[in-house]
CSV table of C-alpha atoms and ligand atoms in Angstrom, one decimal:
chain,number,residue,atom,x,y,z
F,458,UNK,CA,-5.7,-11.0,20.4
F,459,UNK,CA,-9.2,-9.7,19.7
F,460,UNK,CA,-10.0,-7.7,16.6
F,461,UNK,CA,-9.0,-4.5,18.5
F,462,UNK,CA,-6.4,-5.2,21.1
F,463,UNK,CA,-3.4,-7.4,21.8
F,464,UNK,CA,-3.5,-9.9,24.6
F,465,UNK,CA,-1.6,-9.5,27.9
F,466,UNK,CA,1.2,-11.9,26.8
F,467,UNK,CA,1.6,-10.1,23.4
F,468,UNK,CA,1.8,-6.7,25.1
F,469,UNK,CA,4.4,-8.0,27.5
F,470,UNK,CA,6.5,-9.5,24.7
F,471,UNK,CA,6.4,-6.3,22.8
F,472,UNK,CA,7.5,-4.4,26.0
F,473,UNK,CA,10.4,-6.7,26.4
F,474,UNK,CA,11.4,-6.3,22.8
F,475,UNK,CA,11.3,-2.5,23.0
F,476,UNK,CA,13.5,-2.6,26.1
F,477,UNK,CA,15.9,-5.0,24.4
F,478,UNK,CA,16.2,-2.9,21.3
F,479,UNK,CA,16.8,0.3,23.4
F,480,UNK,CA,19.3,-1.3,25.9
F,481,UNK,CA,21.2,-3.9,24.0
F,482,UNK,CA,20.7,-3.4,20.2
F,483,UNK,CA,20.8,0.4,20.0
F,484,UNK,CA,24.4,0.6,21.4
F,485,UNK,CA,25.5,-2.0,18.9
F,486,UNK,CA,23.8,-0.2,16.1
F,487,UNK,CA,25.6,3.0,17.1
F,488,UNK,CA,28.9,1.3,16.8
F,489,UNK,CA,28.2,0.2,13.2
F,490,UNK,CA,29.0,2.1,10.1
F,491,UNK,CA,25.9,3.6,8.5
F,492,UNK,CA,25.0,1.9,5.3
F,493,UNK,CA,27.0,-1.2,6.0
F,494,UNK,CA,26.1,-4.7,7.3
F,495,UNK,CA,26.5,-4.7,11.1
F,496,UNK,CA,27.6,-8.3,11.9
F,497,UNK,CA,27.8,-7.8,15.7
F,498,UNK,CA,24.2,-6.5,15.7
F,499,UNK,CA,23.1,-9.5,13.6
F,500,UNK,CA,24.9,-11.9,16.0
F,501,UNK,CA,23.0,-10.3,18.9
F,502,UNK,CA,19.7,-10.7,17.1
F,503,UNK,CA,20.7,-14.4,16.7
F,504,UNK,CA,21.7,-14.8,20.3
F,505,UNK,CA,18.4,-13.4,21.5
F,506,UNK,CA,16.6,-16.0,19.4
F,507,UNK,CA,14.9,-13.2,17.3
F,508,UNK,CA,16.1,-14.4,13.9
F,509,UNK,CA,14.7,-17.8,14.6
F,510,UNK,CA,11.3,-16.2,15.3
F,511,UNK,CA,11.3,-14.7,11.8
F,512,UNK,CA,11.2,-18.3,10.4
F,513,UNK,CA,8.7,-19.9,12.8
F,514,UNK,CA,6.4,-17.0,13.4
F,515,UNK,CA,3.1,-16.2,11.7
F,516,UNK,CA,2.6,-12.8,10.0
F,517,UNK,CA,1.1,-11.2,13.2
F,518,UNK,CA,4.1,-12.2,15.3
F,519,UNK,CA,6.4,-11.0,12.6
F,520,UNK,CA,4.6,-7.6,12.7
F,521,UNK,CA,4.9,-7.3,16.5
F,522,UNK,CA,8.5,-8.2,16.3
F,523,UNK,CA,9.3,-5.6,13.6
F,524,UNK,CA,7.1,-2.9,15.2
F,525,UNK,CA,8.7,-3.3,18.6
F,526,UNK,CA,12.3,-3.4,17.4
F,527,UNK,CA,11.7,-0.4,15.1
F,528,UNK,CA,10.5,1.5,18.1
F,529,UNK,CA,13.8,1.3,19.8
F,530,UNK,CA,16.3,0.6,17.0
F,531,UNK,CA,15.5,0.8,13.3
F,532,UNK,CA,18.8,-0.7,12.3
F,533,UNK,CA,18.1,-3.8,14.3
F,534,UNK,CA,14.6,-4.0,12.8
F,535,UNK,CA,16.0,-3.7,9.3
F,536,UNK,CA,18.8,-6.3,9.9
F,537,UNK,CA,16.2,-8.7,11.1
F,538,UNK,CA,13.8,-8.1,8.3
F,539,UNK,CA,16.5,-8.5,5.6
F,540,UNK,CA,17.5,-11.8,6.9
F,541,UNK,CA,13.9,-12.9,6.6
F,542,UNK,CA,13.5,-11.4,3.1
F,543,UNK,CA,16.7,-13.0,1.8
F,544,UNK,CA,16.2,-16.4,3.4
F,545,UNK,CA,12.5,-16.9,3.3
F,546,UNK,CA,12.7,-18.2,-0.3
F,547,UNK,CA,15.2,-20.8,0.8
F,548,UNK,CA,12.9,-21.9,3.7
F,549,UNK,CA,9.9,-22.1,1.4
F,550,UNK,CA,11.4,-23.3,-1.9
F,551,UNK,CA,14.9,-24.5,-1.1
F,552,UNK,CA,16.0,-28.2,-1.2
F,553,UNK,CA,17.0,-30.0,2.0
F,554,UNK,CA,20.6,-29.5,1.1
F,555,UNK,CA,20.2,-25.7,0.6
F,556,UNK,CA,18.2,-25.3,3.8
F,557,UNK,CA,20.8,-27.3,5.8
F,558,UNK,CA,23.7,-25.4,4.3
F,559,UNK,CA,22.4,-21.8,4.8
F,560,UNK,CA,19.5,-21.5,7.3
F,561,UNK,CA,21.3,-22.4,10.6
F,562,UNK,CA,23.9,-19.6,9.9
F,563,UNK,CA,21.1,-17.1,9.0
F,564,UNK,CA,19.2,-17.9,12.2
F,565,UNK,CA,22.4,-17.4,14.3
F,566,UNK,CA,23.2,-14.1,12.6
F,567,UNK,CA,26.4,-15.6,11.3
F,568,UNK,CA,25.5,-15.7,7.6
F,569,UNK,CA,24.0,-12.7,5.8
F,570,UNK,CA,21.1,-13.1,3.3
F,571,UNK,CA,19.9,-10.9,0.6
F,572,UNK,CA,16.9,-10.8,-1.8
F,573,UNK,CA,18.0,-9.7,-5.3
F,574,UNK,CA,15.0,-8.9,-7.5
F,575,UNK,CA,15.3,-5.3,-8.6
F,576,UNK,CA,17.4,-4.1,-11.6
F,577,UNK,CA,18.2,-0.8,-13.2
F,578,UNK,CA,15.5,-1.4,-15.7
F,579,UNK,CA,13.0,-3.3,-13.5
F,580,UNK,CA,11.7,-1.9,-10.2
F,581,UNK,CA,8.0,-1.7,-9.7
F,582,UNK,CA,7.6,-3.8,-12.9
F,583,UNK,CA,9.7,-6.6,-11.5
F,584,UNK,CA,8.5,-9.1,-14.0
F,585,UNK,CA,10.4,-7.1,-16.7
F,586,UNK,CA,13.7,-8.2,-15.1
F,587,UNK,CA,16.5,-8.9,-17.6
F,588,UNK,CA,19.2,-10.7,-15.7
F,589,UNK,CA,20.0,-13.5,-18.2
F,590,UNK,CA,20.4,-17.1,-17.2
F,591,UNK,CA,21.8,-18.8,-20.4
F,592,UNK,CA,22.1,-22.5,-20.7
F,593,UNK,CA,25.6,-23.8,-20.2
F,594,UNK,CA,25.8,-27.5,-20.9
F,595,UNK,CA,29.3,-27.7,-19.4
F,596,UNK,CA,28.3,-27.4,-15.8
F,597,UNK,CA,27.3,-30.5,-13.8
F,598,UNK,CA,25.7,-33.7,-15.2
F,599,UNK,CA,22.4,-32.0,-15.9
F,600,UNK,CA,23.8,-28.8,-17.3
F,601,UNK,CA,23.5,-25.4,-15.7
F,602,UNK,CA,23.3,-21.7,-16.6
F,603,UNK,CA,25.5,-18.6,-16.6
F,604,UNK,CA,24.1,-15.4,-15.1
F,605,UNK,CA,24.8,-12.2,-16.9
F,606,UNK,CA,23.5,-8.7,-16.0
F,607,UNK,CA,23.0,-6.4,-13.1
F,608,UNK,CA,20.9,-6.1,-9.9
F,609,UNK,CA,20.5,-2.8,-8.1
F,610,UNK,CA,19.1,-1.5,-4.8
F,611,UNK,CA,19.8,-4.8,-3.2
F,612,UNK,CA,19.8,-4.6,0.6
F,613,UNK,CA,22.8,-6.2,2.3
F,614,UNK,CA,24.7,-6.2,-1.1
F,615,UNK,CA,27.6,-6.5,-1.7
F,616,UNK,CA,28.4,-7.8,1.8
F,617,UNK,CA,25.8,-10.7,2.0
F,618,UNK,CA,27.1,-14.3,2.1
F,619,UNK,CA,24.4,-15.4,-0.3
F,620,UNK,CA,21.8,-14.0,-2.6
F,621,UNK,CA,18.3,-15.2,-3.7
F,622,UNK,CA,18.6,-14.1,-7.3
F,623,UNK,CA,15.8,-13.9,-9.8
F,624,UNK,CA,16.9,-14.4,-13.4
F,625,UNK,CA,15.3,-15.0,-16.8
F,626,UNK,CA,15.6,-18.6,-17.9
F,627,UNK,CA,13.0,-17.9,-20.6
F,628,UNK,CA,10.6,-20.9,-20.3
F,629,UNK,CA,7.8,-18.3,-21.0
F,630,UNK,CA,7.7,-14.5,-21.6
F,631,UNK,CA,7.2,-12.2,-18.6
F,632,UNK,CA,6.8,-13.6,-15.1
F,633,UNK,CA,6.6,-17.2,-16.4
F,634,UNK,CA,10.2,-17.2,-17.6
F,635,UNK,CA,11.8,-16.3,-14.3
F,636,UNK,CA,13.8,-18.8,-12.1
F,637,UNK,CA,15.0,-18.2,-8.5
F,638,UNK,CA,18.6,-19.2,-7.7
F,639,UNK,CA,20.5,-19.3,-4.5
F,640,UNK,CA,23.9,-17.8,-5.4
F,641,UNK,CA,26.7,-17.9,-2.8
F,642,UNK,CA,28.6,-14.6,-2.7
F,643,UNK,CA,32.0,-16.2,-3.6
F,644,UNK,CA,30.8,-17.5,-7.1
F,645,UNK,CA,33.3,-16.5,-9.8
F,646,UNK,CA,32.1,-13.5,-11.9
F,647,UNK,CA,29.9,-12.0,-9.1
F,648,UNK,CA,31.0,-8.5,-7.9
F,649,UNK,CA,29.2,-5.6,-6.3
F,650,UNK,CA,29.5,-2.2,-4.8
F,651,UNK,CA,27.8,-0.3,-1.9
F,652,UNK,CA,25.4,2.5,-2.6
F,653,UNK,CA,25.2,5.6,-0.3
F,654,UNK,CA,21.5,6.2,0.6
F,655,UNK,CA,19.7,8.9,2.6
F,656,UNK,CA,18.7,6.3,5.2
F,657,UNK,CA,21.4,4.3,7.0
F,658,UNK,CA,20.5,1.2,5.0
F,659,UNK,CA,23.0,-1.4,3.8
F,660,UNK,CA,22.4,-1.6,0.1
F,661,UNK,CA,24.3,-2.0,-3.1
F,662,UNK,CA,24.4,-3.2,-6.7
F,663,UNK,CA,25.5,-6.6,-8.0
F,664,UNK,CA,27.2,-7.3,-11.3
F,665,UNK,CA,27.0,-10.8,-12.8
F,666,UNK,CA,29.6,-11.7,-15.4
F,667,UNK,CA,28.8,-15.2,-16.6
F,668,UNK,CA,28.3,-16.5,-13.0
F,669,UNK,CA,27.9,-20.3,-13.1
F,670,UNK,CA,24.8,-21.9,-11.4
F,671,UNK,CA,23.7,-25.5,-11.6
F,672,UNK,CA,20.4,-27.3,-11.0
F,673,UNK,CA,21.3,-27.7,-7.3
F,674,UNK,CA,21.2,-23.8,-7.0
F,675,UNK,CA,17.6,-23.5,-8.2
F,676,UNK,CA,15.1,-22.5,-5.6
F,677,UNK,CA,11.9,-24.3,-6.4
F,678,UNK,CA,11.4,-25.1,-10.1
F,679,UNK,CA,12.8,-23.4,-13.3
F,680,UNK,CA,10.2,-20.9,-14.6
F,681,UNK,CA,8.5,-20.7,-11.2
F,682,UNK,CA,10.7,-18.1,-9.6
F,683,UNK,CA,8.3,-15.1,-9.8
F,684,UNK,CA,5.9,-17.1,-7.5
F,685,UNK,CA,8.8,-17.6,-5.0
F,686,UNK,CA,9.4,-13.8,-5.0
F,687,UNK,CA,5.7,-12.9,-4.6
F,688,UNK,CA,5.2,-15.5,-1.8
F,689,UNK,CA,8.0,-13.8,0.1
F,690,UNK,CA,6.7,-10.3,-0.6
F,691,UNK,CA,3.1,-11.2,0.4
F,692,UNK,CA,4.3,-12.4,3.8
F,693,UNK,CA,6.6,-9.3,4.3
F,694,UNK,CA,4.3,-6.6,3.0
F,695,UNK,CA,2.1,-6.1,6.1
F,696,UNK,CA,5.3,-6.2,8.2
F,697,UNK,CA,6.8,-3.3,6.3
F,698,UNK,CA,3.7,-1.5,7.6
F,699,UNK,CA,4.6,-2.7,11.1
F,700,UNK,CA,8.1,-1.2,10.7
F,701,UNK,CA,6.4,2.1,9.8
F,702,UNK,CA,4.1,1.9,12.8
F,703,UNK,CA,7.0,1.3,15.1
F,704,UNK,CA,8.7,4.5,13.8
F,705,UNK,CA,5.4,6.4,14.0
F,706,UNK,CA,4.9,5.4,17.7
F,707,UNK,CA,8.5,6.3,18.6
F,708,UNK,CA,8.0,9.8,16.9
F,709,UNK,CA,4.6,10.2,18.7
F,710,UNK,CA,6.0,9.3,22.1
F,711,UNK,CA,8.9,11.7,21.7
F,712,UNK,CA,6.5,14.4,20.7
F,713,UNK,CA,4.2,13.8,23.7
F,714,UNK,CA,7.2,14.1,26.0
F,715,UNK,CA,8.6,17.1,24.3
F,716,UNK,CA,5.4,19.1,24.0
F,717,UNK,CA,4.4,18.3,27.6
F,718,UNK,CA,7.7,19.8,28.9
F,719,UNK,CA,8.8,22.5,26.5
F,720,UNK,CA,8.1,25.9,28.0
F,721,UNK,CA,6.5,28.5,25.7
F,722,UNK,CA,4.2,31.6,26.1
F,723,UNK,CA,3.9,31.2,29.9
F,724,UNK,CA,3.0,27.5,29.7
F,725,UNK,CA,4.1,24.5,27.7
F,726,UNK,CA,3.6,23.7,24.0
F,727,UNK,CA,0.9,21.2,24.8
F,728,UNK,CA,-1.2,24.0,26.2
F,729,UNK,CA,-1.5,25.4,22.7
F,730,UNK,CA,-4.6,23.9,21.0
F,731,UNK,CA,-2.9,23.9,17.6
F,732,UNK,CA,-0.2,21.7,19.1
F,733,UNK,CA,-2.5,19.4,21.1
F,734,UNK,CA,-4.8,18.9,18.1
F,735,UNK,CA,-1.9,18.0,15.9
F,736,UNK,CA,-0.7,15.4,18.5
F,737,UNK,CA,-4.2,14.0,18.6
F,738,UNK,CA,-4.3,13.6,14.9
F,739,UNK,CA,-0.9,11.9,14.9
F,740,UNK,CA,-2.0,9.5,17.5
F,741,UNK,CA,-5.3,8.7,15.8
F,742,UNK,CA,-3.7,8.0,12.5
F,743,UNK,CA,-1.0,5.9,14.1
F,744,UNK,CA,-3.6,3.8,15.9
F,745,UNK,CA,-5.6,3.3,12.7
F,746,UNK,CA,-2.5,2.2,10.8
F,747,UNK,CA,-1.6,-0.2,13.6
F,748,UNK,CA,-5.0,-1.8,13.6
F,749,UNK,CA,-4.9,-2.2,9.8
F,750,UNK,CA,-1.5,-3.8,10.0
F,751,UNK,CA,-2.7,-6.3,12.6
F,752,UNK,CA,-5.8,-7.0,10.6
F,753,UNK,CA,-3.8,-7.7,7.4
F,754,UNK,CA,-1.4,-10.0,9.4
F,755,UNK,CA,-4.3,-11.8,10.9
F,756,UNK,CA,-5.8,-12.3,7.4
F,757,UNK,CA,-2.5,-13.8,6.3
F,758,UNK,CA,-2.4,-16.1,9.3
F,759,UNK,CA,-5.9,-17.3,8.8
F,760,UNK,CA,-5.4,-18.0,5.0
F,761,UNK,CA,-8.0,-15.4,4.0
F,762,UNK,CA,-8.6,-14.7,0.4
F,763,UNK,CA,-8.5,-11.0,1.3
F,764,UNK,CA,-4.7,-11.0,1.9
F,765,UNK,CA,-3.7,-9.1,-1.3
F,766,UNK,CA,-6.1,-6.2,-0.6
F,767,UNK,CA,-5.6,-6.0,3.1
F,768,UNK,CA,-1.8,-6.3,2.9
F,769,UNK,CA,-1.7,-3.5,0.3
F,770,UNK,CA,-4.0,-1.3,2.4
F,771,UNK,CA,-1.8,-1.9,5.5
F,772,UNK,CA,1.4,-1.2,3.8
F,773,UNK,CA,0.0,1.9,2.1
F,774,UNK,CA,-1.6,3.5,5.1
F,775,UNK,CA,1.1,2.7,7.6
F,776,UNK,CA,4.0,4.0,5.5
F,777,UNK,CA,2.2,7.1,4.5
F,778,UNK,CA,1.1,7.7,8.1
F,779,UNK,CA,4.6,7.2,9.5
F,780,UNK,CA,5.8,9.9,7.0
F,781,UNK,CA,3.1,12.3,8.2
F,782,UNK,CA,3.7,11.5,11.9
F,783,UNK,CA,7.5,11.8,11.7
F,784,UNK,CA,7.3,15.1,9.7
F,785,UNK,CA,4.9,16.7,12.2
F,786,UNK,CA,7.0,15.3,15.1
F,787,UNK,CA,10.0,17.2,13.6
F,788,UNK,CA,7.8,20.3,13.3
F,789,UNK,CA,6.6,20.2,16.9
F,790,UNK,CA,10.2,19.7,18.2
F,791,UNK,CA,11.6,22.6,16.2
F,792,UNK,CA,15.3,22.9,15.5
F,793,UNK,CA,16.5,20.4,17.9
F,794,UNK,CA,14.9,17.6,15.8
F,795,UNK,CA,17.1,18.5,12.9
F,796,UNK,CA,20.3,18.2,14.9
F,797,UNK,CA,22.5,15.3,13.6
F,798,UNK,CA,22.0,12.3,16.0
F,799,UNK,CA,18.6,13.3,17.3
F,800,UNK,CA,16.0,10.5,17.2
F,801,UNK,CA,13.8,12.5,14.8
F,802,UNK,CA,16.6,13.4,12.5
F,803,UNK,CA,17.3,9.6,12.3
F,804,UNK,CA,13.6,8.7,11.8
F,805,UNK,CA,13.2,11.5,9.2
F,806,UNK,CA,15.8,9.7,7.0
F,807,UNK,CA,14.5,6.2,7.8
F,808,UNK,CA,10.9,6.8,7.1
F,809,UNK,CA,11.1,7.8,3.4
F,810,UNK,CA,12.2,4.5,1.8
F,811,UNK,CA,9.4,2.2,2.9
F,812,UNK,CA,6.9,4.2,0.7
F,813,UNK,CA,9.0,3.1,-2.3
F,814,UNK,CA,10.3,-0.4,-1.7
F,815,UNK,CA,8.3,-3.7,-1.7
F,816,UNK,CA,5.7,-1.9,-3.9
F,817,UNK,CA,5.5,1.9,-4.0
F,818,UNK,CA,2.3,3.5,-2.6
F,819,UNK,CA,0.9,3.9,-6.1
F,820,UNK,CA,1.4,0.2,-6.7
F,821,UNK,CA,-0.4,-0.6,-3.5
F,822,UNK,CA,-3.3,1.6,-4.7
F,823,UNK,CA,-3.4,-0.3,-8.0
F,824,UNK,CA,-3.5,-3.6,-6.1
F,825,UNK,CA,-6.3,-2.4,-3.8
F,826,UNK,CA,-8.4,-1.1,-6.8
F,827,UNK,CA,-7.8,-4.3,-8.8
F,828,UNK,CA,-9.0,-6.4,-5.9
F,829,UNK,CA,-12.1,-4.3,-5.3
F,830,UNK,CA,-13.2,-4.5,-8.9
F,831,UNK,CA,-12.4,-8.2,-9.0
F,832,UNK,CA,-14.8,-8.7,-6.1
F,833,UNK,CA,-17.4,-6.6,-7.8
F,834,UNK,CA,-17.1,-8.7,-11.0
F,835,UNK,CA,-17.3,-11.9,-9.0
F,836,UNK,CA,-20.6,-10.9,-7.4
Q,2150,LIG,C1,16.1,1.3,0.9
Q,2150,LIG,C2,15.7,0.4,-0.3
Q,2150,LIG,C3,15.9,-1.0,-0.1
Q,2150,LIG,C4,15.7,-1.8,-1.2
Q,2150,LIG,N1,15.9,-3.2,-1.0
Q,2150,LIG,C5,15.7,-4.0,-2.1
Q,2150,LIG,C6,16.1,-5.4,-2.0
Q,2150,LIG,O1,16.6,-5.9,-0.9
Q,2150,LIG,N2,15.9,-6.2,-3.0
Q,2150,LIG,C7,15.3,-5.8,-4.2
Q,2150,LIG,O2,15.2,-6.5,-5.1
Q,2150,LIG,N3,15.0,-4.4,-4.3
Q,2150,LIG,C8,15.1,-3.6,-3.3
Q,2150,LIG,N4,14.8,-2.2,-3.4
Q,2150,LIG,C9,14.3,-1.7,-4.7
Q,2150,LIG,C10,12.8,-1.5,-4.6
Q,2150,LIG,O3,12.1,-2.7,-4.6
Q,2150,LIG,C11,12.5,-0.6,-5.8
Q,2150,LIG,O4,13.0,0.7,-5.5
Q,2150,LIG,C12,10.9,-0.5,-6.0
Q,2150,LIG,O5,10.4,-1.7,-6.5
Q,2150,LIG,C13,10.6,0.7,-7.0
Q,2150,LIG,O6,11.3,0.5,-8.1
Q,2150,LIG,P1,12.1,1.8,-8.7
Q,2150,LIG,O7,12.9,2.4,-7.6
Q,2150,LIG,O8,12.9,1.3,-9.9
Q,2150,LIG,O9,11.1,2.8,-9.1
Q,2150,LIG,P2,10.2,2.8,-10.5
Q,2150,LIG,O10,9.6,1.4,-10.7
Q,2150,LIG,O11,10.9,3.4,-11.6
Q,2150,LIG,O12,9.0,3.7,-10.0
Q,2150,LIG,C14,9.2,5.1,-9.7
Q,2150,LIG,C15,7.9,5.7,-9.2
Q,2150,LIG,O13,6.9,5.6,-10.3
Q,2150,LIG,C16,5.7,5.5,-9.7
Q,2150,LIG,N5,5.1,4.2,-10.2
Q,2150,LIG,C17,5.7,3.0,-10.5
Q,2150,LIG,N6,4.8,2.1,-10.8
Q,2150,LIG,C18,3.6,2.7,-10.8
Q,2150,LIG,C19,2.3,2.2,-11.1
Q,2150,LIG,N7,2.1,0.9,-11.5
Q,2150,LIG,N8,1.3,3.1,-11.0
Q,2150,LIG,C20,1.5,4.4,-10.6
Q,2150,LIG,N9,2.7,4.9,-10.3
Q,2150,LIG,C21,3.8,4.0,-10.4
Q,2150,LIG,C22,5.9,5.4,-8.2
Q,2150,LIG,O14,5.7,6.7,-7.6
Q,2150,LIG,C23,7.3,5.0,-8.0
Q,2150,LIG,O15,7.9,5.3,-6.8
Q,2150,LIG,C24,15.1,-1.3,-2.4
Q,2150,LIG,C25,14.8,0.0,-2.5
Q,2150,LIG,C26,15.1,0.9,-1.5
Q,2150,LIG,C27,14.8,2.4,-1.6
């Protein structure tokens, strides 16, 4: 890829992924229950080798994967991304035993992973999390902890097979006192319930009632869990933007087709300058977002010091742009777009949440400004 265009091989791969998502994955998604984990869909993602790609790809490849799947099937995109989010901490910080036990099943789409950071009292301010890990000398030769508290808005909960859980072991205040644990779903004291969201997103809450965990369940080192969470989010942040770009491109293409064919006032909608100019604006903003996402992913892959700023800009612009594009796509389609089951009715529900999760737009602006002023101070 150059700074401005994908290479032929990358374009071809994206084309194959778009076809796969429309032809094989969409029918599986349609058979699933909205808001619930779709295991046949995950198994298909495993069979196609796409879950494996999440773990071996760089950030750019991950973005192309997410964008292309989102174009044809948002549920497939989300299922894939959530496996990555939940299992990436195991890949990066897990012991050999943890990796061997869990990652093959995640790659095959047999085992469902989840990333459990947010709590009722700690969303944007994740370092304020309160889930307590209290020392329990009775477990294992080296002692362990018992987890007590609640996690909320956890994608794939309560149906996941294991959770990457961030809890307060208290080595230090704030972020320094957080430890990451791998908690299998069948641990005694762990329960959960599904939450019904606007988007068809599998999500729920988890309740921990003295759940036992031992040193072998720690991901990385005690007191270093916040770093594990941030490493994962840094990789995934530009790719949330890619998900948004995939949705924007799907909405744009649907709008081009619709306005070119819909008869009105003796011609078609596209003959009206107000319509054509709106489509031009949608296309231009989508392209700008796409390029910013690729640039952020490229910065991550080259180990650039600019990753925090670029990733935040990409996520911010792409998610806000997708909202703009999908909203105007609905407008230019008229009533038909609001009919239950229409692509745009679906995208209208899907496009809202990414502006909130993995750092709300306001949080991204704060990161961008902080990085800009840090650069000024360093000059
Ligand atoms: C569909 C979906 C899936 C999710 N999946 C997961 C998951 O798998 N794992 C997980 O751990 N969490 C998950 N979350 C939770 C998500 O990470 C939180 O919703 C997010 O961090 C925001 O937290 P909050 O909702 O508590 O909002 P709050 O933190 O209460 O913020 C509310 C609003 O206040 C404003 N705001 C907040 N902070 C600032 C600031 N610094 N400056 C200016 N304005 C600010 C923003 O407008 C923000 O939207 C998911 C959420 C959704 C919607």
